[in-house]
Amino acid sequence: MSPNDQIKEFAIKTEKELEECWNTLVSLKKRTFNKADDIGMFQYKLACILFNISGEYNKILYQKKTLIKNQKKLKQVDFKKQFTDFENALSFLKCLIYTGKTLGDAFVWIFYQSEPNHLAEHHTRPKNTLLIPRNVGGQGEVKFIQNIKIIPDHVLIYHGITNILTIGDYSVFNLNTAKLSGIGELKAGKVVENNLTLNLTILGHKLEIPRK
């Protein structure tokens, strides 16, 4: 299957999923939502989409590197054609990621519009990597946001679904005061019997994190 065929099939599925996230985001902006379920589910769905795009990007990138490695075995015209196809596919996947993270930025603004000074601090730090890592750490971040959707009276915001939040892995917002309560850093531990140990360190107010 050519890169163009791979991407076409993948894009149709992904764009439909992004549209679903957009519809959820609209309800969030209108405040017509169930706080615990919709806030958590929006982030988890978007994180999964970005995680899958990252996987597709890495797959195409590997195929491109393999093509370069075998360049001498191909006619120059065939090599250039395939190389261009891979480059176009990678560029398209980058656009998909930026589109997804733009939805994440709009989601974040619901909360950070009341904290412009803290948002400005994020802009002083280097941007996050474009892709969500496919390693244990990246998998842990996605699974964490699935299982810890909300803390009593607070919402947990995953930075990996945004372009603009660059300090830490999560923001913790108080739903009653609309103020930032802390910034969290997640560390993945060992995998034992298919169970992954995760440690979340929050700098800010003391919070009780529910366990599942």
XYZ file of N, CA, C and O in Angstrom:
848
model
N 0.846 -1.194 0.000
C 0.000 0.000 0.000
C 0.883 1.247 0.000
O 1.819 1.347 0.794
N 0.597 2.184 -0.892
C 1.393 3.403 -0.990
C 1.100 4.317 0.198
O 0.037 4.206 0.840
N 2.029 5.264 0.506
C 1.774 6.210 1.599
C 0.474 6.972 1.415
O -0.258 7.217 2.375
N 0.161 7.342 0.148
C -1.071 8.079 -0.116
C -2.304 7.268 0.256
O -3.259 7.800 0.841
N -2.298 5.977 -0.085
C -3.431 5.111 0.256
C -3.535 4.920 1.768
O -4.636 4.902 2.336
N -2.381 4.745 2.427
C -2.357 4.597 3.877
C -2.974 5.809 4.548
O -3.824 5.692 5.433
N -2.540 6.983 4.138
C -2.979 8.218 4.772
C -4.449 8.503 4.478
O -5.187 8.979 5.344
N -4.901 8.206 3.266
C -6.295 8.474 2.904
C -7.237 7.707 3.822
O -8.210 8.263 4.344
N -6.949 6.442 4.010
C -7.790 5.602 4.868
C -7.730 6.065 6.315
O -8.753 6.157 7.010
N -6.521 6.386 6.774
C -6.334 6.832 8.153
C -6.990 8.195 8.379
O -7.595 8.442 9.434
N -6.880 9.093 7.387
C -7.402 10.450 7.517
C -8.918 10.465 7.639
O -9.476 11.242 8.434
N -9.601 9.635 6.863
C -11.067 9.589 6.911
C -11.543 9.247 8.322
O -12.443 9.888 8.877
N -10.912 8.244 8.920
C -11.276 7.823 10.273
C -10.936 8.909 11.294
O -11.741 9.241 12.167
N -9.741 9.494 11.174
C -9.281 10.480 12.149
C -10.090 11.768 12.086
O -10.435 12.353 13.121
N -10.397 12.230 10.883
C -11.166 13.467 10.746
C -12.570 13.318 11.330
O -13.125 14.268 11.888
N -13.149 12.132 11.215
C -14.454 11.878 11.827
C -14.339 11.945 13.351
O -15.218 12.509 14.026
N -13.270 11.388 13.903
C -13.059 11.425 15.351
C -12.822 12.852 15.839
O -13.314 13.240 16.907
N -12.087 13.645 15.062
C -11.850 15.043 15.429
C -13.157 15.837 15.400
O -13.359 16.741 16.219
N -14.023 15.503 14.452
C -15.317 16.180 14.388
C -16.148 15.887 15.640
O -16.834 16.769 16.173
N -16.071 14.650 16.126
C -16.775 14.291 17.355
C -16.228 15.093 18.540
O -16.993 15.550 19.403
N -14.898 15.265 18.581
C -14.290 16.069 19.642
C -14.746 17.523 19.548
O -14.981 18.185 20.564
N -14.854 18.026 18.324
C -15.309 19.396 18.114
C -16.728 19.585 18.664
O -17.018 20.574 19.345
N -17.609 18.622 18.392
C -18.986 18.715 18.885
C -19.030 18.713 20.410
O -19.825 19.440 21.026
N -18.168 17.899 21.023
C -18.095 17.882 22.482
C -17.572 19.215 22.998
O -18.068 19.752 23.996
N -16.579 19.765 22.314
C -16.005 21.042 22.718
C -17.048 22.157 22.668
O -17.080 23.024 23.543
N -17.904 22.132 21.653
C -18.969 23.135 21.542
C -19.876 23.087 22.769
O -20.245 24.130 23.327
N -20.221 21.876 23.205
C -21.076 21.747 24.382
C -20.349 22.232 25.631
O -20.965 22.811 26.534
N -19.038 22.014 25.684
C -18.257 22.492 26.820
C -18.237 24.013 26.851
O -18.361 24.637 27.906
N -18.064 24.623 25.682
C -18.014 26.087 25.604
C -19.360 26.701 25.996
O -19.422 27.785 26.563
N -20.449 25.971 25.691
C -21.787 26.468 26.026
C -22.181 26.118 27.459
O -23.256 26.485 27.916
N -21.307 25.363 28.126
C -21.545 24.902 29.494
C -22.721 23.930 29.587
O -23.316 23.767 30.647
N -23.084 23.302 28.466
C -24.163 22.311 28.487
C -23.547 20.921 28.562
O -23.581 20.155 27.613
N -22.938 20.610 29.703
C -22.226 19.346 29.816
C -22.271 18.804 31.237
O -22.548 19.533 32.185
N -21.994 17.513 31.366
C -21.801 16.884 32.652
C -20.321 17.021 32.992
O -19.469 16.475 32.299
N -19.982 17.750 34.015
C -18.590 18.109 34.295
C -17.649 16.911 34.328
O -16.652 16.869 33.617
N -17.956 15.940 35.155
C -17.041 14.818 35.347
C -16.862 14.002 34.081
O -15.739 13.687 33.683
N -17.966 13.660 33.435
C -17.898 12.757 32.288
C -17.376 13.438 31.028
O -16.459 12.953 30.373
N -17.957 14.586 30.672
C -17.630 15.211 29.390
C -16.235 15.821 29.367
O -15.534 15.737 28.364
N -15.824 16.456 30.456
C -14.476 17.040 30.500
C -13.426 15.940 30.385
O -12.471 16.047 29.620
N -13.613 14.875 31.154
C -12.653 13.777 31.115
C -12.671 13.048 29.783
O -11.615 12.747 29.226
N -13.859 12.787 29.254
C -13.968 12.031 28.013
C -13.412 12.814 26.822
O -12.777 12.245 25.938
N -13.638 14.134 26.792
C -13.090 14.948 25.710
C -11.572 14.812 25.669
O -10.973 14.588 24.612
N -10.942 14.942 26.816
C -9.477 14.875 26.865
C -8.970 13.490 26.480
O -7.986 13.367 25.744
N -9.645 12.457 26.985
C -9.197 11.102 26.689
C -9.329 10.794 25.205
O -8.419 10.233 24.594
N -10.468 11.175 24.601
C -10.665 10.931 23.176
C -9.620 11.658 22.344
O -9.035 11.093 21.409
N -9.386 12.935 22.674
C -8.414 13.713 21.910
C -7.008 13.164 22.103
O -6.220 13.090 21.150
N -6.681 12.753 23.327
C -5.362 12.172 23.593
C -5.167 10.891 22.788
O -4.087 10.662 22.229
N -6.207 10.060 22.700
C -6.122 8.816 21.918
C -5.916 9.124 20.442
O -5.135 8.446 19.754
N -6.635 10.119 19.922
C -6.483 10.505 18.520
C -5.051 10.936 18.241
O -4.415 10.495 17.275
N -4.513 11.806 19.089
C -3.154 12.304 18.896
C -2.124 11.187 19.068
O -1.103 11.156 18.370
N -2.399 10.284 19.994
C -1.518 9.135 20.210
C -1.472 8.259 18.952
O -0.404 7.812 18.521
N -2.638 8.039 18.342
C -2.705 7.221 17.124
C -2.051 7.921 15.931
O -1.398 7.269 15.109
N -2.245 9.238 15.829
C -1.579 9.976 14.751
C -0.067 9.895 14.918
O 0.672 9.717 13.943
N 0.390 10.007 16.157
C 1.828 9.904 16.436
C 2.360 8.543 15.998
O 3.456 8.443 15.433
N 1.579 7.497 16.250
C 1.988 6.159 15.831
C 2.063 6.044 14.319
O 2.996 5.437 13.778
N 1.078 6.617 13.618
C 1.074 6.589 12.158
C 2.252 7.391 11.604
O 2.889 6.985 10.629
N 2.545 8.511 12.243
C 3.678 9.345 11.822
C 4.984 8.564 11.945
O 5.815 8.558 11.025
N 5.168 7.911 13.080
C 6.395 7.138 13.297
C 6.517 5.990 12.295
O 7.617 5.660 11.844
N 5.384 5.380 11.937
C 5.396 4.281 10.966
C 5.828 4.779 9.588
O 6.673 4.164 8.930
N 5.256 5.911 9.164
C 5.624 6.482 7.864
C 7.071 6.942 7.870
O 7.804 6.764 6.886
N 7.496 7.520 8.993
C 8.881 7.984 9.102
C 9.858 6.821 8.983
O 10.906 6.930 8.332
N 9.510 5.684 9.598
C 10.353 4.491 9.506
C 10.433 4.004 8.061
O 11.505 3.622 7.574
N 9.301 4.029 7.364
C 9.280 3.600 5.964
C 10.130 4.539 5.095
O 10.813 4.087 4.168
N 10.092 5.815 5.406
C 10.908 6.781 4.670
C 12.400 6.509 4.885
O 13.204 6.538 3.946
N 12.774 6.236 6.136
C 14.178 5.944 6.443
C 14.629 4.657 5.748
O 15.775 4.559 5.288
N 13.738 3.677 5.692
C 14.057 2.429 4.995
C 14.257 2.684 3.505
O 15.154 2.108 2.870
N 13.421 3.547 2.938
C 13.558 3.914 1.530
C 14.919 4.555 1.268
O 15.603 4.205 0.291
N 15.320 5.470 2.136
C 16.614 6.144 1.978
C 17.760 5.140 2.074
O 18.729 5.201 1.309
N 17.622 4.201 2.986
C 18.648 3.180 3.174
C 18.816 2.316 1.931
O 19.927 1.883 1.586
N 17.701 2.078 1.229
C 17.722 1.219 0.040
C 17.744 2.014 -1.264
O 17.407 1.485 -2.326
N 18.137 3.263 -1.168
C 18.089 4.159 -2.323
C 18.852 3.628 -3.535
O 18.391 3.713 -4.675
N 20.001 3.039 -3.300
C 20.848 2.574 -4.399
C 20.231 1.403 -5.169
O 20.640 1.111 -6.290
N 19.254 0.734 -4.571
C 18.614 -0.398 -5.231
C 17.482 0.036 -6.154
O 16.905 -0.787 -6.860
N 17.151 1.322 -6.134
C 16.010 1.817 -6.892
C 16.453 2.751 -8.014
O 17.514 3.367 -7.946
N 15.600 2.853 -9.028
C 15.827 3.867 -10.041
C 15.601 5.230 -9.414
O 14.747 5.394 -8.545
N 16.368 6.207 -9.866
C 16.298 7.531 -9.262
C 14.898 8.124 -9.341
O 14.406 8.741 -8.391
N 14.226 7.911 -10.472
C 12.883 8.462 -10.634
C 11.895 7.817 -9.668
O 11.008 8.494 -9.119
N 12.052 6.506 -9.438
C 11.177 5.812 -8.492
C 11.451 6.272 -7.058
O 10.510 6.446 -6.265
N 12.736 6.441 -6.759
C 13.106 6.903 -5.418
C 12.512 8.284 -5.135
O 11.924 8.514 -4.067
N 12.652 9.207 -6.072
C 12.146 10.568 -5.880
C 10.633 10.577 -5.693
O 10.096 11.319 -4.868
N 9.952 9.732 -6.494
C 8.493 9.659 -6.383
C 8.074 9.156 -5.013
O 7.200 9.753 -4.345
N 8.683 8.070 -4.543
C 8.329 7.508 -3.244
C 8.729 8.444 -2.110
O 7.993 8.600 -1.132
N 9.894 9.071 -2.253
C 10.365 10.000 -1.217
C 9.388 11.167 -1.076
O 9.046 11.566 0.046
N 8.930 11.699 -2.183
C 7.970 12.805 -2.162
C 6.654 12.380 -1.525
O 6.046 13.130 -0.755
N 6.217 11.153 -1.832
C 4.984 10.629 -1.236
C 5.105 10.551 0.287
O 4.164 10.912 1.017
N 6.242 10.064 0.768
C 6.460 9.977 2.213
C 6.496 11.365 2.849
O 5.918 11.588 3.923
N 7.172 12.313 2.216
C 7.252 13.678 2.732
C 5.862 14.309 2.819
O 5.530 14.958 3.818
N 5.052 14.116 1.786
C 3.692 14.664 1.785
C 2.840 14.029 2.876
O 2.039 14.710 3.536
N 3.020 12.715 3.064
C 2.258 12.008 4.100
C 2.622 12.525 5.486
O 1.743 12.763 6.328
N 3.909 12.723 5.734
C 4.356 13.220 7.031
C 3.858 14.637 7.280
O 3.452 14.987 8.395
N 3.881 15.472 6.252
C 3.385 16.846 6.382
C 1.901 16.861 6.713
O 1.434 17.648 7.548
N 1.146 15.978 6.059
C -0.291 15.902 6.325
C -0.557 15.465 7.760
O -1.441 16.007 8.437
N 0.209 14.482 8.239
C 0.019 14.010 9.609
C 0.358 15.103 10.615
O -0.297 15.221 11.660
N 1.364 15.913 10.318
C 1.678 17.054 11.182
C 0.493 18.014 11.250
O 0.154 18.529 12.323
N -0.134 18.256 10.116
C -1.306 19.136 10.074
C -2.437 18.566 10.919
O -3.137 19.306 11.631
N -2.622 17.247 10.859
C -3.653 16.603 11.673
C -3.371 16.801 13.163
O -4.284 17.060 13.952
N -2.103 16.671 13.537
C -1.731 16.848 14.943
C -1.991 18.281 15.387
O -2.558 18.528 16.458
N -1.571 19.255 14.569
C -1.803 20.659 14.915
C -3.297 20.957 15.026
O -3.730 21.713 15.907
N -4.088 20.355 14.132
C -5.541 20.544 14.185
C -6.101 20.008 15.503
O -6.900 20.672 16.177
N -5.673 18.803 15.872
C -6.124 18.214 17.124
C -5.710 19.043 18.327
O -6.513 19.289 19.239
N -4.472 19.512 18.330
C -3.993 20.287 19.468
C -4.624 21.676 19.523
O -4.706 22.280 20.596
N -5.075 22.172 18.380
C -5.808 23.433 18.378
C -7.136 23.275 19.123
O -7.569 24.178 19.852
N -7.787 22.115 18.951
C -8.986 21.826 19.743
C -8.636 21.787 21.228
O -9.402 22.259 22.073
N -7.472 21.220 21.533
C -7.016 21.184 22.915
C -6.772 22.577 23.468
O -7.098 22.869 24.621
N -6.226 23.465 22.638
C -5.984 24.851 23.065
C -7.301 25.565 23.373
O -7.404 26.316 24.347
N -8.311 25.336 22.516
C -9.627 25.955 22.741
C -10.238 25.437 24.045
O -10.863 26.196 24.800
N -10.042 24.147 24.313
C -10.517 23.560 25.564
C -9.818 24.199 26.763
O -10.456 24.577 27.753
N -8.516 24.345 26.664
C -7.724 24.917 27.752
C -8.157 26.355 28.059
O -8.177 26.785 29.212
N -8.507 27.089 27.006
C -8.868 28.490 27.186
C -10.098 28.651 28.070
O -10.251 29.671 28.761
N -10.980 27.659 28.111
C -12.149 27.699 28.989
C -11.700 27.943 30.429
O -12.362 28.651 31.192
N -10.551 27.390 30.794
C -10.054 27.477 32.163
C -8.991 28.570 32.317
O -9.045 29.374 33.247
N -8.026 28.610 31.390
C -6.898 29.522 31.547
C -7.228 30.973 31.226
O -6.417 31.852 31.452
N -8.427 31.260 30.704
C -8.781 32.652 30.438
C -8.852 33.460 31.727
O -8.721 34.685 31.708
N -9.026 32.770 32.847
C -9.056 33.453 34.138
C -7.669 33.511 34.793
O -7.523 34.050 35.888
N -6.665 32.918 34.111
C -5.303 32.883 34.653
C -4.296 33.335 33.588
O -3.394 32.574 33.213
N -4.409 34.567 33.068
C -3.514 35.016 31.996
C -2.047 35.035 32.397
O -1.174 34.772 31.560
N -1.758 35.331 33.650
C -0.355 35.376 34.094
C 0.281 33.989 34.062
O 1.436 33.829 33.637
N -0.472 32.990 34.501
C 0.052 31.618 34.466
C 0.187 31.133 33.024
O 1.140 30.418 32.692
N -0.747 31.523 32.174
C -0.657 31.133 30.768
C 0.579 31.753 30.126
O 1.267 31.115 29.331
N 0.880 32.989 30.510
C 2.067 33.666 29.975
C 3.344 32.942 30.374
O 4.314 32.903 29.612
N 3.350 32.338 31.581
C 4.525 31.589 32.026
C 4.800 30.404 31.109
O 5.955 30.074 30.834
N 3.755 29.753 30.647
C 3.923 28.627 29.729
C 4.592 29.079 28.427
O 5.368 28.325 27.832
N 4.291 30.295 27.997
C 4.840 30.793 26.741
C 6.337 31.080 26.831
O 6.999 31.232 25.806
N 6.869 31.153 28.060
C 8.298 31.410 28.224
C 9.126 30.138 28.138
O 10.350 30.201 28.070
N 8.470 28.987 28.139
C 9.172 27.700 28.117
C 9.154 27.102 26.709
O 8.281 27.425 25.906
N 10.138 26.234 26.420
C 10.137 25.568 25.106
C 8.845 24.796 24.884
O 8.264 24.253 25.821
N 8.395 24.734 23.629
C 7.168 24.024 23.305
C 7.323 22.521 23.517
O 8.423 21.987 23.457
N 6.190 21.857 23.767
C 6.190 20.399 23.887
C 6.572 19.764 22.552
O 6.449 20.380 21.493
N 7.042 18.537 22.616
C 7.298 17.803 21.379
C 5.984 17.638 20.627
O 4.914 17.551 21.233
N 6.064 17.600 19.311
C 4.857 17.521 18.489
C 4.090 16.231 18.748
O 2.868 16.242 18.891
N 4.801 15.125 18.824
C 4.162 13.818 18.966
C 3.982 13.440 20.426
O 4.759 13.848 21.286
N 2.942 12.656 20.703
C 2.820 12.029 22.014
C 3.688 10.771 21.978
O 3.522 9.932 21.087
N 4.634 10.631 22.909
C 5.532 9.468 22.871
C 4.764 8.152 22.870
O 3.741 8.019 23.540
N 5.270 7.188 22.118
C 4.632 5.880 22.047
C 5.211 4.909 23.076
O 4.846 3.741 23.102
N 6.110 5.409 23.925
C 6.731 4.552 24.938
C 5.803 4.395 26.139
O 4.653 4.850 26.138
N 6.328 3.775 27.190
C 5.531 3.534 28.398
C 5.045 4.846 29.003
O 3.907 4.953 29.470
N 5.910 5.858 28.981
C 5.529 7.147 29.550
C 4.335 7.754 28.835
O 3.396 8.241 29.466
N 4.365 7.737 27.496
C 3.262 8.284 26.719
C 1.976 7.508 26.929
O 0.887 8.088 27.069
N 2.090 6.179 26.968
C 0.912 5.340 27.211
C 0.334 5.625 28.598
O -0.879 5.672 28.775
N 1.240 5.832 29.554
C 0.807 6.115 30.924
C 0.037 7.418 31.024
O -0.977 7.507 31.737
N 0.493 8.439 30.304
C -0.183 9.739 30.327
C -1.607 9.624 29.791
O -2.544 10.213 30.341
N -1.769 8.876 28.711
C -3.094 8.719 28.106
C -4.008 7.906 29.020
O -5.179 8.258 29.234
N -3.504 6.813 29.586
C -4.317 5.976 30.463
C -4.672 6.724 31.751
O -5.764 6.519 32.299
N -3.765 7.571 32.203
C -4.016 8.311 33.439
C -5.216 9.241 33.274
O -6.094 9.308 34.139
N -5.258 9.958 32.138
C -6.358 10.896 31.934
C -7.668 10.142 31.727
O -8.754 10.667 31.977
N -7.585 8.876 31.310
C -8.800 8.059 31.175
C -9.357 7.696 32.547
O -10.565 7.740 32.769
N -8.488 7.344 33.468
C -8.917 6.829 34.768
C -9.149 7.908 35.824
O -9.966 7.743 36.713
N -8.396 9.010 35.738
C -8.574 10.105 36.700
C -9.211 11.261 35.940
O -8.536 12.192 35.504
N -10.509 11.193 35.732
C -11.182 12.216 34.938
C -11.326 13.514 35.726
O -11.238 14.601 35.191
N -11.586 13.398 37.002
C -11.830 14.608 37.787
C -11.488 14.355 39.256
O -11.630 13.251 39.759
N -10.978 15.373 39.919
C -10.714 15.356 41.352
C -11.849 16.153 41.987
O -12.308 17.124 41.388
N -12.316 15.773 43.172
C -13.429 16.511 43.775
C -13.225 18.030 43.726
O -12.224 18.553 44.222
N -14.159 18.721 43.081
C -14.152 20.191 42.928
C -13.037 20.698 42.025
O -12.802 21.905 41.950
N -12.328 19.807 41.344
C -11.228 20.210 40.470
C -11.303 19.464 39.133
O -11.970 18.440 39.031
N -10.626 19.995 38.150
C -10.498 19.314 36.872
C -9.014 19.196 36.534
O -8.217 20.100 36.822
N -8.646 18.065 35.974
C -7.264 17.796 35.587
C -7.137 17.995 34.081
O -7.879 17.398 33.307
N -6.222 18.854 33.650
C -6.043 19.160 32.232
C -4.715 18.583 31.756
O -3.654 18.894 32.304
N -4.786 17.752 30.726
C -3.604 17.090 30.171
C -2.925 17.996 29.156
O -3.516 18.381 28.155
N -1.674 18.338 29.400
C -0.946 19.268 28.539
C -0.605 18.684 27.169
O -0.350 19.423 26.224
N -0.574 17.356 27.063
C -0.189 16.716 25.811
C -1.164 16.946 24.671
O -0.820 16.713 23.517
N -2.395 17.410 24.987
C -3.375 17.666 23.932
C -3.360 19.126 23.493
O -4.231 19.564 22.747
N -2.361 19.892 23.946
C -2.319 21.319 23.638
C -0.985 21.721 23.000
O 0.013 21.006 23.094
N -0.993 22.887 22.376
C 0.243 23.505 21.901
C 0.811 24.476 22.925
O 1.996 24.800 22.883
N -0.027 24.982 23.830
C 0.329 26.165 24.614
C 0.716 25.899 26.062
O 1.246 26.794 26.724
N 0.454 24.698 26.571
C 0.834 24.398 27.952
C 2.127 23.591 27.959
O 2.153 22.456 27.498
N 3.184 24.185 28.465
C 4.518 23.597 28.321
C 5.199 23.282 29.655
O 6.275 22.694 29.663
N 4.598 23.686 30.763
C 5.187 23.433 32.082
C 4.459 22.260 32.728
O 3.260 22.335 32.985
N 5.175 21.167 32.981
C 4.549 19.999 33.593
C 3.702 19.210 32.610
O 3.665 19.490 31.408
N 3.004 18.210 33.154
C 2.167 17.332 32.338
C 0.677 17.622 32.494
O -0.103 17.334 31.577
N 0.284 18.175 33.640
C -1.122 18.428 33.918
C -1.295 19.745 34.670
O -0.424 20.151 35.439
N -2.431 20.397 34.436
C -2.854 21.532 35.257
C -4.041 21.088 36.092
O -4.881 20.314 35.624
N -4.123 21.583 37.313
C -5.242 21.265 38.200
C -6.014 22.558 38.470
O -5.457 23.505 39.031
N -7.286 22.599 38.045
C -8.104 23.791 38.214
C -9.238 23.541 39.195
O -9.883 22.498 39.166
N -9.475 24.543 40.039
C -10.588 24.498 40.975
C -11.850 24.939 40.240
O -11.921 26.064 39.725
N -12.846 24.072 40.150
C -14.075 24.380 39.416
C -14.929 25.431 40.125
O -15.741 26.108 39.489
N -14.757 25.553 41.427
C -15.558 26.524 42.180
C -15.003 27.936 42.068
O -15.757 28.911 41.966
N -13.687 28.062 42.081
C -13.065 29.389 42.042
C -12.553 29.768 40.660
O -12.181 30.918 40.425
N -12.518 28.777 39.727
C -11.972 28.986 38.375
C -10.518 29.443 38.440
O -10.056 30.233 37.614
N -9.793 28.935 39.439
C -8.387 29.294 39.617
C -7.511 28.043 39.528
O -7.935 26.938 39.848
N -6.274 28.261 39.119
C -5.304 27.179 39.037
C -4.875 26.759 40.434
O -4.460 27.600 41.241
N -4.968 25.470 40.727
C -4.578 24.962 42.041
C -3.168 24.385 42.049
O -2.525 24.319 43.091
N -2.692 23.930 40.894
C -1.348 23.349 40.868
C -0.986 22.822 39.496
O -1.814 22.752 38.593
N 0.289 22.473 39.371
C 0.824 21.867 38.151
C 1.358 20.489 38.509
O 2.085 20.331 39.497
N 0.997 19.489 37.711
C 1.393 18.119 38.011
C 2.395 17.551 37.029
O 2.381 17.880 35.843
N 3.269 16.702 37.541
C 4.259 15.992 36.727
C 4.034 14.505 36.936
O 4.006 14.020 38.075
N 3.860 13.776 35.830
C 3.577 12.341 35.917
C 4.809 11.530 35.537
O 5.443 11.800 34.522
N 5.134 10.554 36.366
C 6.254 9.660 36.086
C 5.751 8.215 36.033
O 5.010 7.778 36.907
N 6.155 7.528 34.985
C 5.772 6.124 34.846
C 6.824 5.239 35.497
O 8.028 5.456 35.332
N 6.363 4.222 36.232
C 7.270 3.285 36.876
C 7.371 1.995 36.084
O 7.268 1.977 34.864
N 7.545 0.900 36.787
C 7.699 -0.398 36.139
C 6.354 -1.001 35.767
O 5.333 -0.722 36.394
N 6.361 -1.833 34.729
C 5.184 -2.604 34.352
C 5.300 -3.976 34.987
O 6.236 -4.727 34.711
N 4.354 -4.299 35.867
C 4.359 -5.589 36.565
C 3.026 -6.274 36.308
O 1.967 -5.746 36.673
N 3.079 -7.446 35.665
C 1.880 -8.219 35.356
C 0.839 -7.365 34.641
O -0.338 -7.314 35.012
N 1.292 -6.656 33.609
C 0.437 -5.797 32.774
C -0.132 -4.592 33.517
O -1.043 -3.917 33.022
N 0.375 -4.310 34.716
C -0.044 -3.132 35.470
C 1.090 -2.106 35.478
O 2.240 -2.433 35.766
N 0.753 -0.854 35.139
C 1.740 0.209 35.084
C 1.609 1.096 36.311
O 0.515 1.568 36.646
N 2.726 1.320 37.006
C 2.736 2.201 38.172
C 2.972 3.641 37.719
O 3.921 3.924 36.987
N 2.102 4.556 38.173
C 2.213 5.967 37.822
C 2.283 6.806 39.082
O 1.549 6.559 40.048
N 3.166 7.789 39.087
C 3.306 8.692 40.220
C 3.079 10.128 39.762
O 3.797 10.621 38.891
N 2.070 10.788 40.331
C 1.770 12.171 39.985
C 2.205 13.082 41.125
O 1.748 12.938 42.254
N 3.093 14.013 40.817
C 3.542 15.011 41.788
C 2.923 16.347 41.423
O 3.098 16.833 40.305
N 2.180 16.941 42.362
C 1.517 18.220 42.100
C 2.148 19.310 42.955
O 2.249 19.177 44.181
N 2.581 20.370 42.308
C 3.082 21.538 43.007
C 1.944 22.533 43.130
O 1.422 23.034 42.136
N 1.530 22.806 44.370
C 0.400 23.706 44.586
C -0.307 23.322 45.859
O 0.312 22.859 46.822
N -1.635 23.496 45.873
C -2.417 23.169 47.056
C -2.496 21.662 47.253
O -2.439 20.896 46.297
N -2.642 21.244 48.497
C -2.771 19.825 48.796
C -4.108 19.314 48.279
O -5.161 19.886 48.532
N -4.071 18.208 47.520
C -5.275 17.640 46.927
C -5.340 16.149 47.201
O -4.316 15.483 47.307
N -6.548 15.645 47.325
C -6.763 14.215 47.473
C -7.106 13.641 46.103
O -8.123 14.008 45.511
N -6.261 12.746 45.586
C -6.485 12.132 44.277
C -7.227 10.814 44.461
O -6.717 9.914 45.126
N -8.426 10.678 43.879
C -9.156 9.409 44.025
C -8.446 8.297 43.288
O -7.874 8.506 42.235
N -8.491 7.087 43.836
C -7.861 5.911 43.218
C -8.932 5.052 42.573
O -10.018 4.928 43.086
N -8.557 4.424 41.426
C -9.465 3.511 40.756
C -8.758 2.192 40.545
O -7.582 2.167 40.320
